[in-house]
């Protein structure tokens, strides 16, 4: 559903959000450092609080429905962004990016994501306006993605990052040096100009952003068709993502059930899109171009509930499992120490 929010409100809001995001990113360029847990927590809390306040402002300006769509869309996009961080962590480790330079890499990644998502949103909104049957395709794609997300990775694949065709091709074409030179993309060795591994890192981050934009944009259009709300949810999902990376750090490995939670969300949105497409069907060879009255329109409150419950259950279950695994590991270590001590006593 598209809402008639005041144009002035939309323009001022988008401008303020872009300025805030750019200002945050410029801080990195001027003062590169590894943020502490406290600093990261403060910034993440600030951006989360800002999103909650902005949803309240939308409520006051446009009513409860657009506000609910914003909250549901923001939660979903934010959870997908956390999933994106899993890949970023693997990329940083795979290419041994110096920790002090990781902020810059994240900054570039966020800028790439912002540009790509903006292009996808504009294209998606224009296409949906003209071809509502695309919801059939979007829905099927999200259901397929949900199934893929739910399939457990093999142990040997969990921490492995597979370079795509673009990166493999660039490795063959570009004259690469095997060491970093700060944040520089090129360096001079024995009078020869070479690219540093940083160029490959940026390519890896950028190509990952494309894949996540392909997933997230159809999903958010399953929540709302309002381009302003779609773009606002994506902006707020990207705000604080850099600080969230350093805040979570090793905790990402503990969120073992987050992929299943995201699978449930994407699957639900995919079914929702197909039901909406059936309800408003205009495809001539399906039911003679008429909609199916039996296909329900899923209310926004139900979407918001499914998203919130899925994230809570996935997070709590992950933490419980991690705590249980830690206890088992601690018991195993104690048992080994006891066995070792007993063996030493017996040998004396």
Coordinates of C-alpha atoms in Angstrom, one line a residue:
X1 CA 0.0 0.0 0.0
X2 CA 1.3 3.5 -0.9
X3 CA 0.6 6.3 1.5
X4 CA 0.4 10.0 0.8
X5 CA 2.9 11.3 3.3
X6 CA 3.6 15.0 2.8
X7 CA 6.3 15.6 0.1
X8 CA 8.0 18.2 2.2
X9 CA 8.3 15.7 5.1
X10 CA 9.8 13.1 2.8
X11 CA 12.3 15.4 1.2
X12 CA 13.5 16.9 4.6
X13 CA 13.6 13.4 6.2
X14 CA 15.6 11.8 3.4
X15 CA 18.0 14.8 3.3
X16 CA 18.6 14.6 7.1
X17 CA 19.1 10.8 7.0
X18 CA 21.6 11.0 4.1
X19 CA 23.5 13.9 5.9
X20 CA 23.6 11.9 9.1
X21 CA 24.9 8.8 7.4
X22 CA 27.5 10.7 5.4
X23 CA 28.7 12.5 8.5
X24 CA 29.1 9.2 10.3
X25 CA 31.1 7.8 7.4
X26 CA 33.3 10.9 7.2
X27 CA 34.3 10.5 10.8
X28 CA 36.0 7.2 9.8
X29 CA 37.9 8.9 7.0
X30 CA 39.1 11.7 9.3
X31 CA 39.9 9.5 12.3
X32 CA 40.4 5.9 11.5
X33 CA 40.6 3.7 14.6
X34 CA 39.2 0.5 16.2
X35 CA 36.2 1.6 18.2
X36 CA 35.9 0.2 21.8
X37 CA 32.9 -1.9 22.8
X38 CA 31.5 1.1 24.8
X39 CA 31.8 3.5 21.9
X40 CA 30.2 1.0 19.5
X41 CA 27.4 0.3 21.9
X42 CA 26.6 4.0 22.3
X43 CA 26.5 4.6 18.6
X44 CA 24.4 1.5 17.9
X45 CA 22.0 2.5 20.7
X46 CA 21.8 6.0 19.2
X47 CA 20.8 4.8 15.7
X48 CA 18.3 2.2 17.0
X49 CA 16.7 4.9 19.2
X50 CA 16.7 7.3 16.2
X51 CA 14.8 4.7 14.1
X52 CA 12.3 4.1 16.9
X53 CA 11.7 7.9 17.2
X54 CA 11.4 8.3 13.4
X55 CA 8.8 5.6 13.3
X56 CA 6.9 7.6 15.9
X57 CA 7.2 10.7 13.8
X58 CA 5.8 8.9 10.8
X59 CA 2.9 7.7 13.0
X60 CA 2.2 11.3 13.9
X61 CA 2.4 12.5 10.3
X62 CA 0.8 9.7 8.3
X63 CA -0.9 7.4 10.8
X64 CA -0.4 4.0 12.3
X65 CA -0.2 2.0 9.1
X66 CA 2.8 3.6 7.5
X67 CA 4.5 3.7 10.9
X68 CA 3.9 -0.1 11.3
X69 CA 5.2 -0.7 7.8
X70 CA 8.4 1.3 8.7
X71 CA 9.0 -0.6 11.8
X72 CA 8.4 -4.0 10.1
X73 CA 10.6 -3.0 7.2
X74 CA 13.4 -1.6 9.3
X75 CA 13.5 -4.7 11.6
X76 CA 13.6 -7.0 8.5
X77 CA 16.3 -4.9 6.7
X78 CA 18.3 -4.6 9.9
X79 CA 18.2 -8.3 10.5
X80 CA 19.4 -8.9 6.9
X81 CA 22.2 -6.4 7.5
X82 CA 23.3 -8.4 10.5
X83 CA 23.4 -11.4 8.2
X84 CA 25.5 -9.4 5.8
X85 CA 27.9 -8.8 8.7
X86 CA 28.6 -12.6 8.8
X87 CA 29.9 -12.4 5.3
X88 CA 31.9 -9.2 6.0
X89 CA 33.6 -11.0 9.0
X90 CA 34.6 -13.9 6.7
X91 CA 35.9 -11.5 4.0
X92 CA 38.0 -9.6 6.5
X93 CA 39.5 -12.8 7.8
X94 CA 39.9 -14.4 4.4
X95 CA 41.9 -11.4 3.1
X96 CA 43.6 -10.7 6.5
X97 CA 42.5 -7.0 6.5
X98 CA 44.4 -5.1 9.2
X99 CA 41.9 -4.3 12.0
X100 CA 42.7 -0.6 11.9
X101 CA 41.7 -0.5 8.2
X102 CA 38.5 -2.5 8.7
X103 CA 36.5 0.7 9.4
X104 CA 37.4 2.1 6.0
X105 CA 36.4 -1.2 4.3
X106 CA 33.1 -1.1 6.1
X107 CA 32.6 2.6 5.1
X108 CA 33.2 1.8 1.4
X109 CA 30.9 -1.2 1.7
X110 CA 28.1 0.9 3.2
X111 CA 28.4 3.5 0.5
X112 CA 28.2 0.8 -2.2
X113 CA 25.2 -0.7 -0.5
X114 CA 23.5 2.6 -0.3
X115 CA 24.0 3.4 -4.0
X116 CA 23.0 -0.1 -5.1
X117 CA 19.9 -0.3 -2.9
X118 CA 18.8 3.2 -4.1
X119 CA 19.1 2.0 -7.7
X120 CA 17.3 -1.2 -7.0
X121 CA 14.5 0.6 -5.1
X122 CA 13.9 3.1 -7.9
X123 CA 13.9 0.3 -10.5
X124 CA 11.7 -1.9 -8.4
X125 CA 9.1 0.8 -7.7
X126 CA 8.9 1.7 -11.4
X127 CA 8.5 -2.0 -12.4
X128 CA 5.9 -2.8 -9.8
X129 CA 3.9 0.2 -10.7
X130 CA 3.7 -1.1 -14.3
X131 CA 3.9 -4.8 -13.8
X132 CA 2.1 -6.0 -10.6
X133 CA 2.7 -9.6 -11.8
X134 CA 6.3 -9.2 -10.7
X135 CA 5.0 -10.1 -7.2
X136 CA 4.7 -13.7 -8.3
X137 CA 8.4 -13.7 -9.3
X138 CA 9.5 -11.8 -6.1
X139 CA 7.5 -14.2 -3.9
X140 CA 8.9 -17.3 -5.6
X141 CA 12.4 -15.9 -5.4
X142 CA 12.1 -15.1 -1.6
X143 CA 10.7 -18.6 -0.9
X144 CA 13.6 -20.1 -2.8
X145 CA 16.0 -17.9 -0.8
X146 CA 14.4 -18.9 2.4
X147 CA 14.8 -22.6 1.6
X148 CA 18.5 -22.0 0.7
X149 CA 19.0 -20.0 3.9
X150 CA 17.5 -22.9 6.0
X151 CA 19.8 -25.5 4.6
X152 CA 22.6 -26.0 7.1
X153 CA 26.1 -25.4 5.9
X154 CA 28.7 -28.1 5.9
X155 CA 31.3 -27.7 8.6
X156 CA 34.0 -27.1 6.1
X157 CA 31.9 -24.4 4.4
X158 CA 30.9 -22.4 7.5
X159 CA 34.0 -20.2 7.6
X160 CA 34.8 -20.4 3.9
X161 CA 34.4 -17.4 1.6
X162 CA 34.1 -18.5 -2.1
X163 CA 35.4 -15.9 -4.5
X164 CA 33.0 -15.2 -7.3
X165 CA 33.8 -15.0 -11.0
X166 CA 34.4 -11.3 -11.0
X167 CA 37.0 -11.5 -8.2
X168 CA 38.7 -14.5 -9.7
X169 CA 38.9 -12.7 -13.1
X170 CA 40.4 -9.5 -11.5
X171 CA 43.0 -11.6 -9.8
X172 CA 44.2 -12.8 -13.2
X173 CA 44.1 -9.4 -14.8
X174 CA 45.4 -7.0 -12.1
X175 CA 49.1 -6.8 -11.1
X176 CA 48.7 -7.5 -7.4
X177 CA 51.1 -7.2 -4.5
X178 CA 50.6 -9.6 -1.6
X179 CA 50.8 -7.0 1.2
X180 CA 48.7 -4.0 2.3
X181 CA 50.0 -0.4 2.2
X182 CA 47.6 1.2 4.8
X183 CA 44.3 1.9 3.1
X184 CA 45.9 2.5 -0.3
X185 CA 44.7 0.7 -3.4
X186 CA 48.1 0.8 -5.1
X187 CA 51.7 0.7 -4.0
X188 CA 55.1 1.1 -5.7
X189 CA 57.5 -1.9 -5.4
X190 CA 60.9 -1.6 -7.1
X191 CA 59.6 1.2 -9.3
X192 CA 56.6 -0.8 -10.4
X193 CA 53.0 0.3 -9.7
X194 CA 51.0 -2.6 -8.2
X195 CA 47.5 -3.0 -6.7
X196 CA 47.3 -3.9 -3.0
X197 CA 44.9 -6.6 -1.7
X198 CA 42.6 -3.8 -0.7
X199 CA 41.2 -3.6 -4.2
X200 CA 40.1 -7.2 -4.1
X201 CA 38.6 -6.6 -0.6
X202 CA 36.5 -3.7 -2.0
X203 CA 35.4 -5.9 -5.0
X204 CA 34.4 -8.7 -2.6
X205 CA 32.4 -6.3 -0.4
X206 CA 30.8 -4.7 -3.4
X207 CA 29.7 -7.9 -5.0
X208 CA 28.4 -9.1 -1.7
X209 CA 26.3 -5.9 -1.4
X210 CA 24.8 -6.7 -4.8
X211 CA 23.7 -10.1 -3.7
X212 CA 22.1 -8.8 -0.5
X213 CA 20.4 -6.0 -2.3
X214 CA 18.8 -8.6 -4.6
X215 CA 17.4 -10.4 -1.5
X216 CA 16.4 -7.4 0.6
X217 CA 14.6 -5.2 -2.0
X218 CA 12.0 -7.8 -3.0
X219 CA 11.5 -8.5 0.7
X220 CA 10.9 -4.9 1.6
X221 CA 8.4 -4.5 -1.2
X222 CA 6.5 -7.3 0.4
X223 CA 6.0 -5.0 3.4
X224 CA 5.3 -1.8 1.7
X225 CA 5.2 -0.3 -1.8
X226 CA 5.9 3.2 -0.6
X227 CA 9.3 4.1 -2.1
X228 CA 10.0 6.6 0.7
X229 CA 9.4 4.0 3.4
X230 CA 11.4 1.5 1.5
X231 CA 14.4 3.8 1.2
X232 CA 14.1 5.0 4.8
X233 CA 14.1 1.5 6.2
X234 CA 17.3 0.7 4.1
X235 CA 19.0 3.9 5.3
X236 CA 18.3 3.2 9.0
X237 CA 19.4 -0.4 8.5
X238 CA 22.8 0.8 7.2
X239 CA 23.2 3.4 10.0
X240 CA 25.3 2.1 12.7
X241 CA 26.2 -1.0 10.8
X242 CA 29.9 -0.2 11.1
X243 CA 29.7 0.1 14.8
X244 CA 27.5 -3.0 15.0
X245 CA 30.3 -4.9 13.3
X246 CA 32.7 -4.1 16.1
X247 CA 30.1 -4.4 18.8
X248 CA 29.1 -7.9 17.9
X249 CA 32.6 -9.1 16.8
X250 CA 32.9 -12.7 17.9
X251 CA 29.3 -12.8 19.1
X252 CA 28.2 -13.3 15.5
X253 CA 29.4 -16.9 15.8
X254 CA 26.9 -17.4 18.6
X255 CA 23.9 -16.4 16.6
X256 CA 23.7 -19.9 15.1
X257 CA 20.0 -19.8 14.6
X258 CA 19.8 -16.4 13.0
X259 CA 19.8 -17.9 9.4
X260 CA 16.7 -19.9 10.4
X261 CA 15.0 -16.8 11.7
X262 CA 15.8 -15.0 8.5
X263 CA 14.6 -18.0 6.5
X264 CA 11.2 -17.9 8.3
X265 CA 10.9 -14.1 7.7
X266 CA 11.8 -14.4 4.0
X267 CA 9.5 -17.4 3.5
X268 CA 6.6 -15.6 5.2
X269 CA 7.2 -12.4 3.0
X270 CA 7.4 -14.6 -0.1
X271 CA 4.1 -16.3 0.7
X272 CA 2.6 -12.8 1.5
X273 CA 3.7 -11.5 -1.9
X274 CA 2.2 -14.4 -3.8
X275 CA -1.1 -14.1 -1.9
X276 CA -1.2 -10.4 -2.7
X277 CA -0.5 -11.1 -6.4
X278 CA -3.3 -13.7 -6.4
X279 CA -5.7 -11.3 -4.7
X280 CA -5.0 -8.5 -7.2
X281 CA -4.2 -10.8 -10.2
X282 CA -4.1 -9.1 -13.6
X283 CA -2.3 -11.8 -15.5
X284 CA -4.7 -12.8 -18.3
X285 CA -3.8 -16.5 -18.4
X286 CA -4.4 -16.9 -14.7
X287 CA -8.1 -17.1 -13.7
X288 CA -8.9 -15.0 -16.8
X289 CA -7.1 -12.0 -15.4
X290 CA -9.3 -11.8 -12.4
X291 CA -8.2 -11.8 -8.7
X292 CA -8.8 -14.8 -6.4
X293 CA -11.3 -13.8 -3.7
X294 CA -10.0 -16.6 -1.4
X295 CA -6.5 -15.2 -1.3
X296 CA -6.3 -13.1 1.9
X297 CA -4.5 -9.8 2.2
X298 CA -2.0 -10.2 5.0
X299 CA -2.3 -7.3 7.4
X300 CA 0.8 -5.3 8.4
X301 CA 0.4 -6.1 12.1
X302 CA 0.8 -9.8 11.3
X303 CA 4.0 -9.1 9.2
X304 CA 5.4 -7.1 12.1
X305 CA 4.5 -9.9 14.6
X306 CA 6.1 -12.6 12.5
X307 CA 9.3 -10.6 12.1
X308 CA 9.7 -9.7 15.8
X309 CA 8.8 -13.2 17.0
X310 CA 11.2 -14.8 14.5
X311 CA 14.1 -12.6 15.6
X312 CA 13.4 -13.0 19.3
X313 CA 13.1 -16.8 19.1
X314 CA 16.2 -17.1 16.8
X315 CA 18.3 -14.9 19.1
X316 CA 17.2 -16.5 22.4
X317 CA 17.6 -20.0 21.0
X318 CA 21.1 -19.1 19.7
X319 CA 22.2 -17.8 23.1
X320 CA 20.9 -20.8 24.9
X321 CA 22.7 -23.2 22.6
X322 CA 25.9 -21.2 22.8
X323 CA 25.8 -21.2 26.6
X324 CA 25.1 -25.0 26.6
X325 CA 28.0 -25.6 24.2
X326 CA 30.3 -23.6 26.3
X327 CA 29.3 -25.6 29.4
X328 CA 30.0 -28.9 27.5
X329 CA 33.4 -27.6 26.3
X330 CA 34.3 -26.4 29.8
X331 CA 33.4 -29.9 31.2
X332 CA 35.4 -31.6 28.5
X333 CA 38.5 -29.4 29.3
X334 CA 38.1 -30.1 33.1
X335 CA 37.8 -33.8 32.3
X336 CA 41.0 -33.8 30.2
X337 CA 42.8 -31.9 33.0
X338 CA 41.7 -34.3 35.6
X339 CA 42.7 -37.3 33.4
X340 CA 46.1 -35.7 32.8
X341 CA 46.6 -35.0 36.5
X342 CA 45.7 -38.6 37.3
X343 CA 48.1 -40.0 34.7
X344 CA 50.9 -37.9 36.2
X345 CA 50.1 -39.0 39.7
X346 CA 50.1 -42.7 38.6
X347 CA 53.5 -42.3 36.9
X348 CA 55.2 -41.0 40.1

